[in-house]
mmCIF file with all atom_site columns, C-alpha atoms in Angstrom:
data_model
loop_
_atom_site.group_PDB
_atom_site.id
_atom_site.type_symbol
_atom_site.label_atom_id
_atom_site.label_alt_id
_atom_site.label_comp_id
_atom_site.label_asym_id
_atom_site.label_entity_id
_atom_site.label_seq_id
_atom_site.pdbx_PDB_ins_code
_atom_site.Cartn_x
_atom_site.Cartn_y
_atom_site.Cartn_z
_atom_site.occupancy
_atom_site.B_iso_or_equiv
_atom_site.pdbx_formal_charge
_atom_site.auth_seq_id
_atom_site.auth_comp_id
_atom_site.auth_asym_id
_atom_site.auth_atom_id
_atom_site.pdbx_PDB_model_num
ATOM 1  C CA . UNK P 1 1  ? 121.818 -51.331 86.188 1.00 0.00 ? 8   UNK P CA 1
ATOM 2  C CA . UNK P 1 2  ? 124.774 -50.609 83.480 1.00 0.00 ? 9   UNK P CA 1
ATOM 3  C CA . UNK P 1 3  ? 121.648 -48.469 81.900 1.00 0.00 ? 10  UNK P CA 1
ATOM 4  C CA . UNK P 1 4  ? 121.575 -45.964 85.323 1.00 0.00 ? 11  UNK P CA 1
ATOM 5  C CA . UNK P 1 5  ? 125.314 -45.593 85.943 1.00 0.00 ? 12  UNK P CA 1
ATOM 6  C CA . UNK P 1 6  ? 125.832 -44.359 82.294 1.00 0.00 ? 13  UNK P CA 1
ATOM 7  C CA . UNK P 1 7  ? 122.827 -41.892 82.640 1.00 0.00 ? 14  UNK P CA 1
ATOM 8  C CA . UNK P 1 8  ? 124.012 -40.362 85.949 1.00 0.00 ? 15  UNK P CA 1
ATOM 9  C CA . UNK P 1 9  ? 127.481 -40.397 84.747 1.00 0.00 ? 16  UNK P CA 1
ATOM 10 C CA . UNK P 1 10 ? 125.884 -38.093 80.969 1.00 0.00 ? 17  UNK P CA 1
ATOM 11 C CA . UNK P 1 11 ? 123.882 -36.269 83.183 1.00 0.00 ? 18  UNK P CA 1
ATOM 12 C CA . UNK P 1 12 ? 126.625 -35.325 85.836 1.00 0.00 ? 19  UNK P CA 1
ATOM 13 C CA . UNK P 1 13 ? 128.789 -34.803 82.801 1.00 0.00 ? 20  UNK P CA 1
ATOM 14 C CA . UNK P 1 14 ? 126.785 -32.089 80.923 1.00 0.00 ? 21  UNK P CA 1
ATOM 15 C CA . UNK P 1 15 ? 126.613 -30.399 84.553 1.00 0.00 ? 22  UNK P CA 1
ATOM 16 C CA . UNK P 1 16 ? 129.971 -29.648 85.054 1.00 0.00 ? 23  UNK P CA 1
ATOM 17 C CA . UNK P 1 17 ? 130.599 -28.601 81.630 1.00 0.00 ? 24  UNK P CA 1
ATOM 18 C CA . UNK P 1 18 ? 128.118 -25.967 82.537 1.00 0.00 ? 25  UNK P CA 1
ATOM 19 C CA . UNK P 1 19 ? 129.627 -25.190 85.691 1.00 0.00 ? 26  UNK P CA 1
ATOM 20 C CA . UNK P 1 20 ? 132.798 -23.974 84.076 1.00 0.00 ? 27  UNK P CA 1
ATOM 21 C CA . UNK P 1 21 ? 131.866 -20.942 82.294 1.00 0.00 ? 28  UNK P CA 1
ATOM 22 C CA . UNK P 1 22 ? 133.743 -18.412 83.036 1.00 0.00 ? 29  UNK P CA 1
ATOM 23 C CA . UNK P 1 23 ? 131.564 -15.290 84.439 1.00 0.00 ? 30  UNK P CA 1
ATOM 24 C CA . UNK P 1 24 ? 131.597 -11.867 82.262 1.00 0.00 ? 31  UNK P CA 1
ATOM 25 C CA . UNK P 1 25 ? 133.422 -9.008  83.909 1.00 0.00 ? 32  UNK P CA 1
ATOM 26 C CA . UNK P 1 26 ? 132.137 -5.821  82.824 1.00 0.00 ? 33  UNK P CA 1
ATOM 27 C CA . UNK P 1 27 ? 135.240 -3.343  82.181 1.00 0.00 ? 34  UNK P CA 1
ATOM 28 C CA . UNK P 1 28 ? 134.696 0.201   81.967 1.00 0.00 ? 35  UNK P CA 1
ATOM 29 C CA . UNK P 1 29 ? 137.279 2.788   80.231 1.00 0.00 ? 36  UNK P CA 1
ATOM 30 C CA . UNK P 1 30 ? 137.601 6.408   80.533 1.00 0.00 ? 37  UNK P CA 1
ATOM 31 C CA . UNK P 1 31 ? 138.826 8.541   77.779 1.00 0.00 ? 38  UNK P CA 1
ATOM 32 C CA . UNK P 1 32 ? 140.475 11.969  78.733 1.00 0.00 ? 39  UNK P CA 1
ATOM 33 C CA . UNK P 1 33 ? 140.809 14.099  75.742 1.00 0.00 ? 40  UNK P CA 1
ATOM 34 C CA . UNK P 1 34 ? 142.823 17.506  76.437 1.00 0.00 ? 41  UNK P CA 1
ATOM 35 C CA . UNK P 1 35 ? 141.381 19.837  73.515 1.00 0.00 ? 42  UNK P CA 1
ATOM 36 C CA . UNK P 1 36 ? 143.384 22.600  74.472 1.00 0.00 ? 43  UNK P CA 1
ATOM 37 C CA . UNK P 1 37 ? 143.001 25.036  71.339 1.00 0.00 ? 44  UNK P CA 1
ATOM 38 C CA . UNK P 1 38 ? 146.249 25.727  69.891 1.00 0.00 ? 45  UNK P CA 1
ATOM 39 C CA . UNK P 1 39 ? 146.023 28.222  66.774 1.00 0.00 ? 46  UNK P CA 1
ATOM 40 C CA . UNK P 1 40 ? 149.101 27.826  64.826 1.00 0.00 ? 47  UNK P CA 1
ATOM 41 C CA . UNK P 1 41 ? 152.175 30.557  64.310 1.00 0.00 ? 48  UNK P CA 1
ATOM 42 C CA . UNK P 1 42 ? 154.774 31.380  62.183 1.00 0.00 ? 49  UNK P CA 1
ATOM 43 C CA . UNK P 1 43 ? 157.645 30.080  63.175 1.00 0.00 ? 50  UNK P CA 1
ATOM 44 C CA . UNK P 1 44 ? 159.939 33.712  63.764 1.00 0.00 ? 51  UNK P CA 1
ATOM 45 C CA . UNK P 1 45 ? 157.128 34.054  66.692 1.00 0.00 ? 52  UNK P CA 1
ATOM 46 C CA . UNK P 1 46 ? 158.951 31.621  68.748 1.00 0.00 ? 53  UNK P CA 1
ATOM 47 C CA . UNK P 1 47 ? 160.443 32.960  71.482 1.00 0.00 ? 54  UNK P CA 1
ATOM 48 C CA . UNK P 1 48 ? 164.019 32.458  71.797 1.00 0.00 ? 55  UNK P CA 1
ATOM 49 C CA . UNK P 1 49 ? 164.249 30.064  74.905 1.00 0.00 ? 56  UNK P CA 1
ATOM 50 C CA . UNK P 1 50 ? 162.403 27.532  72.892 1.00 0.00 ? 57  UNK P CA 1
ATOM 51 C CA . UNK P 1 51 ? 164.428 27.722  69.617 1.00 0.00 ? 58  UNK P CA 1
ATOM 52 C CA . UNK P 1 52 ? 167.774 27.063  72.256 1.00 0.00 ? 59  UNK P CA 1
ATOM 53 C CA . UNK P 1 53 ? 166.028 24.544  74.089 1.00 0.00 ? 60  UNK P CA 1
ATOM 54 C CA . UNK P 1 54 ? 165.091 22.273  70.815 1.00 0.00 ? 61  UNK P CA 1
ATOM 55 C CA . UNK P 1 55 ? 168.482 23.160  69.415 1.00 0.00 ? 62  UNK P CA 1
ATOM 56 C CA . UNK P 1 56 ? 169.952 21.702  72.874 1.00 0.00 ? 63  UNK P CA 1
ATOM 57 C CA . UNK P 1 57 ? 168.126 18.537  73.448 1.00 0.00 ? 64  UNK P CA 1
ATOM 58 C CA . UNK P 1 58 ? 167.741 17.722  70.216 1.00 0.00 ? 65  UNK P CA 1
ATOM 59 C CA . UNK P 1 59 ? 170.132 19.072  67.704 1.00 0.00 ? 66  UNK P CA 1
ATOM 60 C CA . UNK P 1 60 ? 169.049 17.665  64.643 1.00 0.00 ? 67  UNK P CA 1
ATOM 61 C CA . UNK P 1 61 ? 165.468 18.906  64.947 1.00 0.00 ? 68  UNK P CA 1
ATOM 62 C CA . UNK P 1 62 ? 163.393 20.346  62.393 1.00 0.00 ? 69  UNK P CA 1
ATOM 63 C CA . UNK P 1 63 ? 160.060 22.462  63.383 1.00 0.00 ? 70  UNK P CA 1
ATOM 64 C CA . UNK P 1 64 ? 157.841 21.934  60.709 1.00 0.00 ? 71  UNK P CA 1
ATOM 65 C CA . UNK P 1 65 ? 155.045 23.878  62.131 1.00 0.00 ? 72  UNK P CA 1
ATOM 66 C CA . UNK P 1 66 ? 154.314 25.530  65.680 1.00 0.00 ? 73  UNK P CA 1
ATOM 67 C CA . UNK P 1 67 ? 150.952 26.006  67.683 1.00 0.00 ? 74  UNK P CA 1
ATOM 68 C CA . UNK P 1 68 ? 150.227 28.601  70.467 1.00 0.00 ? 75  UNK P CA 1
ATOM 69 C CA . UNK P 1 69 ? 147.536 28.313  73.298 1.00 0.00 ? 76  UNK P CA 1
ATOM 70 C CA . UNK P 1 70 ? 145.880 30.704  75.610 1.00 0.00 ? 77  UNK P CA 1
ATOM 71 C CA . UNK P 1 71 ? 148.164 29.781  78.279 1.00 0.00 ? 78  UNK P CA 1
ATOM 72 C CA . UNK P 1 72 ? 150.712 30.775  76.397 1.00 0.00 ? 79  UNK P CA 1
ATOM 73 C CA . UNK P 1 73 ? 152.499 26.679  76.152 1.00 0.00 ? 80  UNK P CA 1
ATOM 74 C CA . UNK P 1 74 ? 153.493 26.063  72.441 1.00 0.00 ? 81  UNK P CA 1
ATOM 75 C CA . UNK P 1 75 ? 153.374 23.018  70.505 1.00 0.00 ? 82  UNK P CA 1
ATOM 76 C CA . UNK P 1 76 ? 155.873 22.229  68.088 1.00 0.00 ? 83  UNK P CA 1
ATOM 77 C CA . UNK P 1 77 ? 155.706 19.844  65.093 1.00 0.00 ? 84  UNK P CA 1
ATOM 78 C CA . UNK P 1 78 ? 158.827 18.506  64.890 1.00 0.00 ? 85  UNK P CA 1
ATOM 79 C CA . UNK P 1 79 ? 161.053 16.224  62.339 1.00 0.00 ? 86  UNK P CA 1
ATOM 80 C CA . UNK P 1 80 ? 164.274 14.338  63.431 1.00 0.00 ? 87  UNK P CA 1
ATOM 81 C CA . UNK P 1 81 ? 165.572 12.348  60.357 1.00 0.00 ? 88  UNK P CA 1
ATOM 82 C CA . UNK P 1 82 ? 162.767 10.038  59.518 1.00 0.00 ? 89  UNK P CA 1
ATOM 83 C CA . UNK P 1 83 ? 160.657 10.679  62.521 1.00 0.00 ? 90  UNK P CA 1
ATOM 84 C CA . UNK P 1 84 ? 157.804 12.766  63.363 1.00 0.00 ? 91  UNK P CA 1
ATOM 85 C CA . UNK P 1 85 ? 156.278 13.873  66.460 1.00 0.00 ? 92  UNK P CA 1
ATOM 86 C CA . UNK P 1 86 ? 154.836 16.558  68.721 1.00 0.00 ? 93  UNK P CA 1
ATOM 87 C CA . UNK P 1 87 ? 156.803 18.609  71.494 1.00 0.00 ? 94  UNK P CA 1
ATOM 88 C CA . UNK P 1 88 ? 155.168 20.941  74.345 1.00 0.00 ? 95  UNK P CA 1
ATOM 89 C CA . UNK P 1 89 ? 156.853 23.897  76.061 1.00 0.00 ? 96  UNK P CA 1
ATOM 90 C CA . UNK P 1 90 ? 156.377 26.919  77.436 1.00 0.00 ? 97  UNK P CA 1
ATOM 91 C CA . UNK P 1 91 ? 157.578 30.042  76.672 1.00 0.00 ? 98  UNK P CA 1
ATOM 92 C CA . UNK P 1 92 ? 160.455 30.271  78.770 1.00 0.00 ? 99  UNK P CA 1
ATOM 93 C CA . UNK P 1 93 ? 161.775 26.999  76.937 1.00 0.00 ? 100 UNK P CA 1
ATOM 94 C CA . UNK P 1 94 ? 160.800 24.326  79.751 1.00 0.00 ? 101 UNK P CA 1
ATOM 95 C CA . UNK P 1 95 ? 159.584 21.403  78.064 1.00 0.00 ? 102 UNK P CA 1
ATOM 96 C CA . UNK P 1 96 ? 155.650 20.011  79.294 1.00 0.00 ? 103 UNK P CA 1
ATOM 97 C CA . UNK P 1 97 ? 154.395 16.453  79.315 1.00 0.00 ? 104 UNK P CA 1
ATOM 98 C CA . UNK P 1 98 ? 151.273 15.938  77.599 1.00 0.00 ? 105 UNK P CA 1
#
């Protein structure tokens, strides 16, 4: 008799452990690229309102390089002390998010 409780107590046992899995969710990512093409400029083809708007917001700015689209939005390389990054604007010096 102690023979059948401790085989229907295994048996129930390796059930549940089965039982617990948890079930695989399937997660699906999307990846928006924006390839606008930007061909790059000197940077005395700046317009003005850009050059005051960097020197405004950010005084300590350095453009290292600068990038024109066909929509006419500009994107500027930019180094403050240490850092490095990208800023977006258009040509009447309002800045874009990208």
């Amino acid at each position: 008799m102690k023979n059948l409780f401790l085989s229907a107590a295994i048996v129930l046992g390796g059930l549940t452990s089965f039982a617990s899995t948890t079930p695989i969710t399937n997660s699906i990512i999307k990846v928006i690229s924006v390839a606008d093409d930007y061909t790059e400029i000197k940077l005395e083809e700046l317009p003005a309102p850009i050059v005051e708007a960097l020197k405004k917001a950010y005084p300590d700015a350095v453009i290292t390089k600068a990038y024109k689209n066909e929509k006419s939005e500009y994107k500027l390389d930019v180094t403050v002390g240490d850092k490095v990054g990208n800023l977006f604007a258009n040509a009447d010096g309002t800045w874009i998010k990208k």
